[in-house]
PDB file of C-alpha atoms and ligand atoms in Angstrom:
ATOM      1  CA  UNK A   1     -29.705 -45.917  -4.473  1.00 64.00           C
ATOM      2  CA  UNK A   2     -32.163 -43.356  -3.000  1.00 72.00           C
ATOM      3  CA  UNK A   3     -35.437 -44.655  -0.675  1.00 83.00           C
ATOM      4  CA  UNK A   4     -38.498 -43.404  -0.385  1.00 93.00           C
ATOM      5  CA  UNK A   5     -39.204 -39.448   0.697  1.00 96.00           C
ATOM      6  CA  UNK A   6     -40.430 -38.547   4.328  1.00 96.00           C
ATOM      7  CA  UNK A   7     -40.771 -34.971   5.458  1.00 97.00           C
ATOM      8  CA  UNK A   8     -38.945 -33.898   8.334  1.00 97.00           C
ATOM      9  CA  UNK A   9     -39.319 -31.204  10.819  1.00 98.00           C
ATOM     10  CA  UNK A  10     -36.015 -30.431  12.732  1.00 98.00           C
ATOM     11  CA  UNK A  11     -33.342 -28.363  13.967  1.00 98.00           C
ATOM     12  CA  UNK A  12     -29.720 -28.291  12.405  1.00 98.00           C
ATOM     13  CA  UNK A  13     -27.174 -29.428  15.585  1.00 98.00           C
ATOM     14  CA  UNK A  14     -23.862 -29.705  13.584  1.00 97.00           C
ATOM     15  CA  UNK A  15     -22.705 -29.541   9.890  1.00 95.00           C
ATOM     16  CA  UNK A  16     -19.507 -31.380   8.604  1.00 95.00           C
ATOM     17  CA  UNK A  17     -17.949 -30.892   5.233  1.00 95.00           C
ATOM     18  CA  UNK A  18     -17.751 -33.765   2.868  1.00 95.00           C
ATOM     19  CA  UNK A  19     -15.820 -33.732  -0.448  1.00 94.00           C
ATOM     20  CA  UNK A  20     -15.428 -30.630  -2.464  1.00 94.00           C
ATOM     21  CA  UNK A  21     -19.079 -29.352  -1.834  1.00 94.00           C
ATOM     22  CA  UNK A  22     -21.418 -31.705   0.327  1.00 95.00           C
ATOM     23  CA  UNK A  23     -22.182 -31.071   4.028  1.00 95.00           C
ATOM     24  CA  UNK A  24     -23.349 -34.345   6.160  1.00 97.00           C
ATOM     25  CA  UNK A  25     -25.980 -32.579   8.878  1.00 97.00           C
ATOM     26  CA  UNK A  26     -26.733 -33.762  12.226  1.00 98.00           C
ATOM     27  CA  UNK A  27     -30.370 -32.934  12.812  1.00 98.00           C
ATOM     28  CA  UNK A  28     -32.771 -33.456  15.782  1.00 98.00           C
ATOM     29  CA  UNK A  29     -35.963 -34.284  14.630  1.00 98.00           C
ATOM     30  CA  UNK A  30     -39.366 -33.281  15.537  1.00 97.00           C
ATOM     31  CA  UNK A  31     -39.494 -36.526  17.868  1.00 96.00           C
ATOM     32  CA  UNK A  32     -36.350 -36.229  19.313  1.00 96.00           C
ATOM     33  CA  UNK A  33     -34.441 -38.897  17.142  1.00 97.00           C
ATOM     34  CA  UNK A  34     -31.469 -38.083  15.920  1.00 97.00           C
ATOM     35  CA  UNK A  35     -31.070 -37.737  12.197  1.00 96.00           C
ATOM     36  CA  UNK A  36     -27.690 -37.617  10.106  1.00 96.00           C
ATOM     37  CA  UNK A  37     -28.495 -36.438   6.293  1.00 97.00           C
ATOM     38  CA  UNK A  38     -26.017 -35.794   3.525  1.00 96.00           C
ATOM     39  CA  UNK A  39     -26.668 -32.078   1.479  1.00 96.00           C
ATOM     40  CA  UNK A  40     -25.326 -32.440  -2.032  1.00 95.00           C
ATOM     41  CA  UNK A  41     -23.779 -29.638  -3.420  1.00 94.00           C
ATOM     42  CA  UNK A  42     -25.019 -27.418   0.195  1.00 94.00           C
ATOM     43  CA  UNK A  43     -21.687 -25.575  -0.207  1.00 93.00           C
ATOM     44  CA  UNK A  44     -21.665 -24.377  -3.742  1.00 93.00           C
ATOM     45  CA  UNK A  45     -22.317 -20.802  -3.656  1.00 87.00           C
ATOM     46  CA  UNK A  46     -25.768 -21.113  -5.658  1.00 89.00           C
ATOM     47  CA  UNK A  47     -26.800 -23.864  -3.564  1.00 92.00           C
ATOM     48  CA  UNK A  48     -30.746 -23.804  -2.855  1.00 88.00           C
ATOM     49  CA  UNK A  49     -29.659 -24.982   0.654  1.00 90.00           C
ATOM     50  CA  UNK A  50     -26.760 -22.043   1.184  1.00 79.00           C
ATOM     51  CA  UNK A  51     -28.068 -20.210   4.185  1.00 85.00           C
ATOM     52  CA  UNK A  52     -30.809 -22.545   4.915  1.00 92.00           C
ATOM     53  CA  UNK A  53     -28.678 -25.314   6.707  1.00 94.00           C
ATOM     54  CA  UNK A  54     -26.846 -23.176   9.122  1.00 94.00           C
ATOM     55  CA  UNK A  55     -26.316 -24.505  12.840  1.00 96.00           C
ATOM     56  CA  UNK A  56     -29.256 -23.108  15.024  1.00 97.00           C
ATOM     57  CA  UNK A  57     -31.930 -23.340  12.253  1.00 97.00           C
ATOM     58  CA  UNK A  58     -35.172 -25.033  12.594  1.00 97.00           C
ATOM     59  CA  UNK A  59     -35.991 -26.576   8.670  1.00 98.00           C
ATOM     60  CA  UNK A  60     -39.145 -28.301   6.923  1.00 98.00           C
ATOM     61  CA  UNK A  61     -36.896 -30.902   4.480  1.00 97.00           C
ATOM     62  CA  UNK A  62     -38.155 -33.219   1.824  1.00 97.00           C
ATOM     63  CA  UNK A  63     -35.808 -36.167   2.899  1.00 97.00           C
ATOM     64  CA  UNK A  64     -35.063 -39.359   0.631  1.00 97.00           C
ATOM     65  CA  UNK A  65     -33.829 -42.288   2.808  1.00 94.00           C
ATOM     66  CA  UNK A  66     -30.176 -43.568   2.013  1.00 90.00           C
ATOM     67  CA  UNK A  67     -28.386 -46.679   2.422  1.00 87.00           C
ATOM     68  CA  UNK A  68     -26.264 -45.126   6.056  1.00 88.00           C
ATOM     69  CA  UNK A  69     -27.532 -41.406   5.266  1.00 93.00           C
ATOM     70  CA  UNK A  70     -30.593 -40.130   4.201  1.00 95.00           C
ATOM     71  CA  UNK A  71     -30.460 -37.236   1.467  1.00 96.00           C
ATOM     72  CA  UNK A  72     -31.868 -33.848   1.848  1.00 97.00           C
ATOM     73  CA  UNK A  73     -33.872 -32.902  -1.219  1.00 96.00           C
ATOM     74  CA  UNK A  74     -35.433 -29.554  -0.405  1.00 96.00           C
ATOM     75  CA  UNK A  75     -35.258 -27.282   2.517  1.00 96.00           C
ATOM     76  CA  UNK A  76     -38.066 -24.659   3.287  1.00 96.00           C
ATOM     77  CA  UNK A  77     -36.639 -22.669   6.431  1.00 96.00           C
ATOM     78  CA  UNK A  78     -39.155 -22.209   9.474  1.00 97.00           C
ATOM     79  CA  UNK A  79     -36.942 -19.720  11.655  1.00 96.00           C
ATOM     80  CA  UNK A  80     -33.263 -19.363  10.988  1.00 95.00           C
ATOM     81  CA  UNK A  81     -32.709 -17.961  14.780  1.00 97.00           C
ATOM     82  CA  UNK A  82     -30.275 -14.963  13.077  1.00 95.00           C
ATOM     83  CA  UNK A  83     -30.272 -13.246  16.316  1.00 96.00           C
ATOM     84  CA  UNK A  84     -28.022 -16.022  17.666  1.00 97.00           C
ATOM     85  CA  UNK A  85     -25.850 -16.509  13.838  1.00 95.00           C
ATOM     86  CA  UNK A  86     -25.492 -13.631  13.044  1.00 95.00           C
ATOM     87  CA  UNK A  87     -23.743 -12.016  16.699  1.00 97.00           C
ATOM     88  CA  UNK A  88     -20.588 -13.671  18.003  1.00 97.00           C
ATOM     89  CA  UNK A  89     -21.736 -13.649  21.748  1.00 97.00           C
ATOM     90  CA  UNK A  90     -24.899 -14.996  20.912  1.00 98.00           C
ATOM     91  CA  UNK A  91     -23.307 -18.419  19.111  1.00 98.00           C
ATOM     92  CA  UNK A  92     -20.689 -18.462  21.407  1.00 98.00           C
ATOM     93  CA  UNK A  93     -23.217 -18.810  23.848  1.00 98.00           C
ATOM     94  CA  UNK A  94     -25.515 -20.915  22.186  1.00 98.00           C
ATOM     95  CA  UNK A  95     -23.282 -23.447  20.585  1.00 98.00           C
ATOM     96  CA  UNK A  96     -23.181 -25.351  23.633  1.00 98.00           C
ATOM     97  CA  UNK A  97     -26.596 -25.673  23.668  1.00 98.00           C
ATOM     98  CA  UNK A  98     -26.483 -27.539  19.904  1.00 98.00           C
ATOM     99  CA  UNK A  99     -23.469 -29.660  21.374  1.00 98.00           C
ATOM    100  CA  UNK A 100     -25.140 -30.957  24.576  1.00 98.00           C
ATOM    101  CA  UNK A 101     -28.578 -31.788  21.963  1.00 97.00           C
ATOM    102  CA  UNK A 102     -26.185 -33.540  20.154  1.00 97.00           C
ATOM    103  CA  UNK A 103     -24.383 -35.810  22.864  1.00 96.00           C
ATOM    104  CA  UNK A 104     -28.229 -36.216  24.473  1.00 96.00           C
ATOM    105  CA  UNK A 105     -30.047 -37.718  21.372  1.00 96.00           C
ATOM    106  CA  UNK A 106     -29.621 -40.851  19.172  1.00 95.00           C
ATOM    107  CA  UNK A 107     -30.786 -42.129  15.885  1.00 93.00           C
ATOM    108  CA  UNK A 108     -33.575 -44.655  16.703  1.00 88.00           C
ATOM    109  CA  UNK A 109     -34.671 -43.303  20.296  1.00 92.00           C
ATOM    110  CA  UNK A 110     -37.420 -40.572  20.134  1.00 93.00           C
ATOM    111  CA  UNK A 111     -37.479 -38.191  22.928  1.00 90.00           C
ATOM    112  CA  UNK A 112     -40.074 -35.220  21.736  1.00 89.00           C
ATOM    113  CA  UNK A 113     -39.140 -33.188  24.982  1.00 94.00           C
ATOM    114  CA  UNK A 114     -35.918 -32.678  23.975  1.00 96.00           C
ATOM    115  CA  UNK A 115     -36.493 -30.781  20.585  1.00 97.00           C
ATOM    116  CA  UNK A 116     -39.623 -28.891  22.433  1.00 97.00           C
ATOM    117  CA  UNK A 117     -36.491 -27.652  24.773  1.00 98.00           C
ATOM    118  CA  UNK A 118     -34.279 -26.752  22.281  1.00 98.00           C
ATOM    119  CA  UNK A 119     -36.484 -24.993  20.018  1.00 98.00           C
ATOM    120  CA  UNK A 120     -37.662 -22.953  23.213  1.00 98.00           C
ATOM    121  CA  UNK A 121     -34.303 -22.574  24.471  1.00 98.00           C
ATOM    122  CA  UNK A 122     -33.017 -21.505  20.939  1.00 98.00           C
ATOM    123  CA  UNK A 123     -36.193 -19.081  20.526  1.00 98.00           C
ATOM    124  CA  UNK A 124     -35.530 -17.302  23.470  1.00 98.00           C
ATOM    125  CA  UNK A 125     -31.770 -16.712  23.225  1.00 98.00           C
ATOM    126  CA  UNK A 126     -32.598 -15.050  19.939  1.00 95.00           C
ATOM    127  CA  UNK A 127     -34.697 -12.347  21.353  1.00 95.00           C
ATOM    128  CA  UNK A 128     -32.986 -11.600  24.397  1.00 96.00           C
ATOM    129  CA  UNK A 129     -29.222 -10.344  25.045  1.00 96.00           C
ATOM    130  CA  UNK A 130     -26.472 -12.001  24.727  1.00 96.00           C
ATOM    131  CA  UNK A 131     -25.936 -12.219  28.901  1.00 96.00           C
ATOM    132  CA  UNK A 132     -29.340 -13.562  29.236  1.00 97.00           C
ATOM    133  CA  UNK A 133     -28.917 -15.786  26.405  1.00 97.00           C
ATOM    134  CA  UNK A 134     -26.084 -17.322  28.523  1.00 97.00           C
ATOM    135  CA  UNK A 135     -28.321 -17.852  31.470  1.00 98.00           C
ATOM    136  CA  UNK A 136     -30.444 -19.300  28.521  1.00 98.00           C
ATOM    137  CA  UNK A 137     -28.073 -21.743  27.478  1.00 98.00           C
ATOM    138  CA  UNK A 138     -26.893 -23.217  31.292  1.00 98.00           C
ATOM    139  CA  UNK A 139     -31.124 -23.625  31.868  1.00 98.00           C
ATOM    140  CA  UNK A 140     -31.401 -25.537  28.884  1.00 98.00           C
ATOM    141  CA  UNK A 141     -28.574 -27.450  30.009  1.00 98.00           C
ATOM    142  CA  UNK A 142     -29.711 -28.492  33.790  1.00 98.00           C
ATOM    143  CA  UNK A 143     -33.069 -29.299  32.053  1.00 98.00           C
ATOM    144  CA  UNK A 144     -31.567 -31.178  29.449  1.00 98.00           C
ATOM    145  CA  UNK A 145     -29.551 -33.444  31.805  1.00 97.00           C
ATOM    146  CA  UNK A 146     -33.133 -34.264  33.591  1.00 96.00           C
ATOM    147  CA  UNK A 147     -34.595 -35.063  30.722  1.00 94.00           C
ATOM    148  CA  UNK A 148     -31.769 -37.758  29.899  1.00 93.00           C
ATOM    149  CA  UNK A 149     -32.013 -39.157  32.985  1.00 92.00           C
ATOM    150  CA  UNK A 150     -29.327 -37.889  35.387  1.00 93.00           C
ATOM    151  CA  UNK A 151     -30.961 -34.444  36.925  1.00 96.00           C
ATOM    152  CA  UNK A 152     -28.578 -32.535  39.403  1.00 96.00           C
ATOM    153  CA  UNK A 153     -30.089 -32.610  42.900  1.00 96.00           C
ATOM    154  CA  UNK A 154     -28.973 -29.107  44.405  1.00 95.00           C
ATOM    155  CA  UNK A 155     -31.915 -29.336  47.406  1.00 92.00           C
ATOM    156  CA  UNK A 156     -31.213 -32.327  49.141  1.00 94.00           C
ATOM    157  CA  UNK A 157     -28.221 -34.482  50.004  1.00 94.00           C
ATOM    158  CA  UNK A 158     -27.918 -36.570  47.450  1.00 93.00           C
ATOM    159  CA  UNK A 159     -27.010 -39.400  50.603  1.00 92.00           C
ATOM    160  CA  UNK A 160     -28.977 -39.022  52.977  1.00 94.00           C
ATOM    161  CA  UNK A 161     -32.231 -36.727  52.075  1.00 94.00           C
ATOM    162  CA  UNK A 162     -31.821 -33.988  54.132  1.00 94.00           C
ATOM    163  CA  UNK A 163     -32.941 -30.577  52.760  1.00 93.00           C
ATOM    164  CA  UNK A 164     -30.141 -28.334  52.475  1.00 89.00           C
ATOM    165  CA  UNK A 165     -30.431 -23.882  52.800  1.00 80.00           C
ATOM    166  CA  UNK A 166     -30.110 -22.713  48.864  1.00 79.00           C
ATOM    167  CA  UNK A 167     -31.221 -18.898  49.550  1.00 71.00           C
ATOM    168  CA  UNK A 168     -29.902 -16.671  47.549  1.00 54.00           C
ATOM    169  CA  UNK A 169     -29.691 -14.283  50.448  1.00 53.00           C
ATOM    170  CA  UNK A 170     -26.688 -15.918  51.445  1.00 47.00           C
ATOM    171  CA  UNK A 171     -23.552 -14.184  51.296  1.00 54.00           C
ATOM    172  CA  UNK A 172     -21.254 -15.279  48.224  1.00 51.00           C
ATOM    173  CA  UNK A 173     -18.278 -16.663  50.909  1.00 66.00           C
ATOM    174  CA  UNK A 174     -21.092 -19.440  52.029  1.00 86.00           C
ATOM    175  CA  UNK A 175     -20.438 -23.055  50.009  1.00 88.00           C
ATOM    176  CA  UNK A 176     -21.806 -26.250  49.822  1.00 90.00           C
ATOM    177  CA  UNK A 177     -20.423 -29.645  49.058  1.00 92.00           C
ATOM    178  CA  UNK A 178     -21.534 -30.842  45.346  1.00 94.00           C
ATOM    179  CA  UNK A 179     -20.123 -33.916  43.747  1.00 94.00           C
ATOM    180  CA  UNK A 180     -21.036 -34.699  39.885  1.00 93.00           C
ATOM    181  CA  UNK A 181     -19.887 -37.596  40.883  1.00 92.00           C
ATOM    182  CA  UNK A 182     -22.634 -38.294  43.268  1.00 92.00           C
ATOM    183  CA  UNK A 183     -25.257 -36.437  41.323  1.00 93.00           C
ATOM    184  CA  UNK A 184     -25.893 -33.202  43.547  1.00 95.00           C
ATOM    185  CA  UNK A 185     -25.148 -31.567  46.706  1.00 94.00           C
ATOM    186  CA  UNK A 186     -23.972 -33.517  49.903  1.00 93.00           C
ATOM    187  CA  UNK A 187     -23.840 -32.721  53.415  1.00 91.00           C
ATOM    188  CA  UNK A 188     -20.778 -33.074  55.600  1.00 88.00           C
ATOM    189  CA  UNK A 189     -21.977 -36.030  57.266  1.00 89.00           C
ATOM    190  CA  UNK A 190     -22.243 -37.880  53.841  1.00 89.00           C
ATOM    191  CA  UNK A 191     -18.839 -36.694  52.599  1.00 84.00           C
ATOM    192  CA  UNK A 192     -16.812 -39.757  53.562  1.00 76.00           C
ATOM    193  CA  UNK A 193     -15.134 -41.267  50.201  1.00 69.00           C
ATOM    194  CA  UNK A 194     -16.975 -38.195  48.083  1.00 72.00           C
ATOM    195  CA  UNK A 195     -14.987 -36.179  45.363  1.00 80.00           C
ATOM    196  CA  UNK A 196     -17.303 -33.250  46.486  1.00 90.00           C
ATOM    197  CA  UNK A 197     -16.311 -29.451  45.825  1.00 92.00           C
ATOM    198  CA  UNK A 198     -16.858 -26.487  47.881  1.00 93.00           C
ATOM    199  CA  UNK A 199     -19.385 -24.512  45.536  1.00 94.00           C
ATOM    200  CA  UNK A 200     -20.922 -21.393  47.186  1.00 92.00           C
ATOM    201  CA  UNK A 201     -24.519 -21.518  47.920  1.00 92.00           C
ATOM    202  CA  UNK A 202     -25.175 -18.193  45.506  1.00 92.00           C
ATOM    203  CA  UNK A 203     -24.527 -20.358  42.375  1.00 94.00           C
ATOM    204  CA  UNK A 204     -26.183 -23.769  43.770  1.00 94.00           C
ATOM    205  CA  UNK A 205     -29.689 -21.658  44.393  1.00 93.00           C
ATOM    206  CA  UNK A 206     -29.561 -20.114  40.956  1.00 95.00           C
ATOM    207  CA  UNK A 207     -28.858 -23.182  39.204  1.00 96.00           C
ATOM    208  CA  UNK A 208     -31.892 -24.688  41.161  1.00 96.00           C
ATOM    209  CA  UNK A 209     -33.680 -21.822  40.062  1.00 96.00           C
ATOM    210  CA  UNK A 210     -32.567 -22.232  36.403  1.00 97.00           C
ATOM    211  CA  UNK A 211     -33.637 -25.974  36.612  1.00 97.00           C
ATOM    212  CA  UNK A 212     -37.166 -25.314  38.018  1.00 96.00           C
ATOM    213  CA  UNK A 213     -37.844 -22.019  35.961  1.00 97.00           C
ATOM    214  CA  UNK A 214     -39.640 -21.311  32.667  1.00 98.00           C
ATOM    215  CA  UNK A 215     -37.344 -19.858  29.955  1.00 98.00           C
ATOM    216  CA  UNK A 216     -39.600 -16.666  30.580  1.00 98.00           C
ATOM    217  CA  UNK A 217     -38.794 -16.676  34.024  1.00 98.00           C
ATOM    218  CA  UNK A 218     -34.750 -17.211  33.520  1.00 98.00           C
ATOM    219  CA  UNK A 219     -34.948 -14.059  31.000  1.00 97.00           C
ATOM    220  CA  UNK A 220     -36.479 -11.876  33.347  1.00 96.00           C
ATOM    221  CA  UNK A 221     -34.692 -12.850  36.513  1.00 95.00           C
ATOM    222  CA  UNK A 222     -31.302 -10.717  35.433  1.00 89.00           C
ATOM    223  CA  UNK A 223     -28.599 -13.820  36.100  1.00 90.00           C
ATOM    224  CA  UNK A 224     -25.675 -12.672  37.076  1.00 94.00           C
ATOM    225  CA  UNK A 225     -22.987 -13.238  33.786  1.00 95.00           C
ATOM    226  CA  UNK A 226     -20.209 -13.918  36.628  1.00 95.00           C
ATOM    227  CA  UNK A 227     -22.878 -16.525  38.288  1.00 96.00           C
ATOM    228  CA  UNK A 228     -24.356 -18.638  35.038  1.00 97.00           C
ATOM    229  CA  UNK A 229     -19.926 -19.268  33.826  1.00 98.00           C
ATOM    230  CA  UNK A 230     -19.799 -21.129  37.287  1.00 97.00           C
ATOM    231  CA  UNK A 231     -22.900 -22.896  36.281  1.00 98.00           C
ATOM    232  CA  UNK A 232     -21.382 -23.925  32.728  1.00 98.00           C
ATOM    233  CA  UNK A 233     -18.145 -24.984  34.359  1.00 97.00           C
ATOM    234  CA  UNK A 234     -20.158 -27.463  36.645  1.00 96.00           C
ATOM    235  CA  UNK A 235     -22.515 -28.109  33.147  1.00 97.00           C
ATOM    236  CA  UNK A 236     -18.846 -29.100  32.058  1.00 97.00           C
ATOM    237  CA  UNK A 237     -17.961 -31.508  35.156  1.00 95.00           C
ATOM    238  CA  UNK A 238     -21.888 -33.157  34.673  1.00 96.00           C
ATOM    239  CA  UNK A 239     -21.003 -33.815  30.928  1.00 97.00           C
ATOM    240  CA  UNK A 240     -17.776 -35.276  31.833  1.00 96.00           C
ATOM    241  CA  UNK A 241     -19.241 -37.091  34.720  1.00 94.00           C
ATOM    242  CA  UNK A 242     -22.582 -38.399  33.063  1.00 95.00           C
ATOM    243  CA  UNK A 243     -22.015 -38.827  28.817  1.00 94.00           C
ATOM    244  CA  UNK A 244     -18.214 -39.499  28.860  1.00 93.00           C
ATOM    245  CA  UNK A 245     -17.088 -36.403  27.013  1.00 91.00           C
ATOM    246  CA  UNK A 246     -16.468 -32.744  27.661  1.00 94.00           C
ATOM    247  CA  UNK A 247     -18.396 -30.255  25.172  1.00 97.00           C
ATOM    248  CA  UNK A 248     -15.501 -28.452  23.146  1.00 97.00           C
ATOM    249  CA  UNK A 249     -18.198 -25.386  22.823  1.00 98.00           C
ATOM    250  CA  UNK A 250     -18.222 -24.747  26.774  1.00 98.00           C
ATOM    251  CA  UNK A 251     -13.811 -24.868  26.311  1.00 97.00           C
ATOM    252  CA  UNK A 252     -14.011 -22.727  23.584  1.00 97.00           C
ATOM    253  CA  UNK A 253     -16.872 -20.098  25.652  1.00 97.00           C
ATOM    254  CA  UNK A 254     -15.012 -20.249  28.889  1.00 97.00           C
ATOM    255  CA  UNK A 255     -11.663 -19.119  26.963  1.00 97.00           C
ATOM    256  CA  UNK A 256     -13.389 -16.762  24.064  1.00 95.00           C
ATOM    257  CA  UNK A 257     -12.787 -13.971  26.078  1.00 94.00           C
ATOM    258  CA  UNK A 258     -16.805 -12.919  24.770  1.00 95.00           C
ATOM    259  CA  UNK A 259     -18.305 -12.098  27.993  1.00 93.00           C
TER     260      UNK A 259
HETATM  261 ZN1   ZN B  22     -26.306 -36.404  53.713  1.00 75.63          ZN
END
C-alpha cells in the first residue's frame, strides 16, 4: 500500500539492484536524514528514471511513503555532476566521498551540514581535475568526520594540549606521532600505552590545512597527489577507528592503479 507523496530534495549515495528491474536508492536528503527509496522499473532501458538516478546526482523526486521503503514516483534532475560519472579518475576519486555520506547519516537524524558538504564537495570535484578532485574528496572527508563528532586534532597533543610545529616548510623526513586511536597527534611525552604512528609533519600540516580550508581554497592550493593518498590511508584508519568499518571505495582507489 502506497502513503502519502512528499517532495524530496537529495543526493543519490548508493544504488542496489532489486529483482529483474528495480533499484532500492540510498539518498541523503536535503536535511541530512538518510532516505532509502525503491525505483520501480529504474533499470528498464526506457525507464523515465534511466540516467537520472546515477550515484553522484543531486534529484527533485515526487516520493510516496512505503510500508519499510518509500517509492520514487518522478525524478526531475538538478545537476547530474557528469564531470565526476562520466571520467574514471573522477569516480574513483569521488566514490569515497558517497561511501563516507553514507556510513555518516541515518534515517531519522537530520544533519543539514552534511548534505551542504557534500553537494559542495561533489560540485567542486566536477569542475576541477581529477588530482584536485582527490584533494577534494580527503577535505570533505576530515570535515565530514567533524561534523559527526570525532574531528582529528593534528595541532595539539591530543593528551596533554601542547601545540605541536605543523609547517609545511618542514622537510618530508620530519614525523609526528598520530594515533586514530587517540583522536590526533601526540607528543612523546604522552606516548606511553599509545598505538601512535610516525606520520611526517608534510602530510599532518596539509591535512590541517584541508580541514580548516574552503573547498575554493583546497582547489587552488595544488595538493600534492603523492600527499592527499597518505591522507586517505589515515581517512581509512579514522573510519576503521571511529564508525566500525573500512570504506571499500578508499581499497578499491588505493589499488586502482588511477592516479
Ligand atoms: Zn602530550
Amino acid at each position: 500500500m502506497v502513503g502519502p507523496t512528499y517532495s524530496l530534495h537529495a543526493i543519490v549515495l548508493r544504488k542496489t539492484k532489486l529483482g529483474e528491474s528495480d533499484l532500492i536508492l540510498t539518498l541523503l536528503a536535503e536535511d541530512g536524514r538518510q532516505v532509502r527509496a525503491v525505483a520501480k522499473g529504474a533499470r528498464k532501458p526506457n525507464s523515465p528514471f534511466s540516467s537520472r538516478l546515477e550515484i553522484f546526482a543531486e534529484v527533485e523526486a515526487l516520493m510516496a511513503s512505503g510500508k519499510s521503503l518509500d517509492i520514487v514516483k518522478e525524478v526531475r534532475l538538478v545537476d547530474a555532476h557528469q564531470g565526476i560519472v562520466f571520467d574514471a579518475q573522477h569516480a574513483a576519486a569521488c566514490a569515497p566521498v558517497v561511501d563516507l555520506a553514507s556510513r555518516l547519516t541515518q534515517p531519522d537524524l537530520a544533519s543539514p551540514k552534511m548534505f551542504a558538504l557534500l553537494s559542495s564537495a561533489l560540485g567542486h570535484a566536477c569542475s576541477c581535475n581529477a588530482e584536485e578532485a582527490l584533494a577534494v574528496c580527503a577535505a570533505f572527508m576530515l570535515k565530514a568526520f567533524s561534523f559527526a563528532g570525532f574531528r582529528p586534532c593534528f595541532d595539539r597533543c591530543v593528551g596533554c594540549g601542547v601545540s605541536m610545529p605543523l609547517s609545511c616548510t618542514e622537510t618530508a623526513r620530519d614525523t609526528v606521532l598520530f594515533s586514530a586511536a587517540e583522536g590526533g597527534v601526540v607528543c612523546s611525552r604522552c606516548l606511553l600505552f599509545s598505538d601512535a604512528q610516525r606520520i611526517p609533519v608534510e602530510v599532518l600540516s596539509w591535512a590541517h590545512f584541508l580541514l580548516m580550508s574552503t573547498f575554493d581554497d583546497v582547489v587552488a592550493s595544488r595538493p600534492p597527489c603523492r600527499v592527499m593518498f597518505e591522507i586517505l590511508h589515515l581517512c581509512q584508519s579514522w573510519v576503521r577507528e571511529h564508525v566500525g568499518s573500512r570504506l571499500k571505495s578508499l581499497d578499491f582507489l588505493f589499488v586502482s592503479g588511477l592516479f
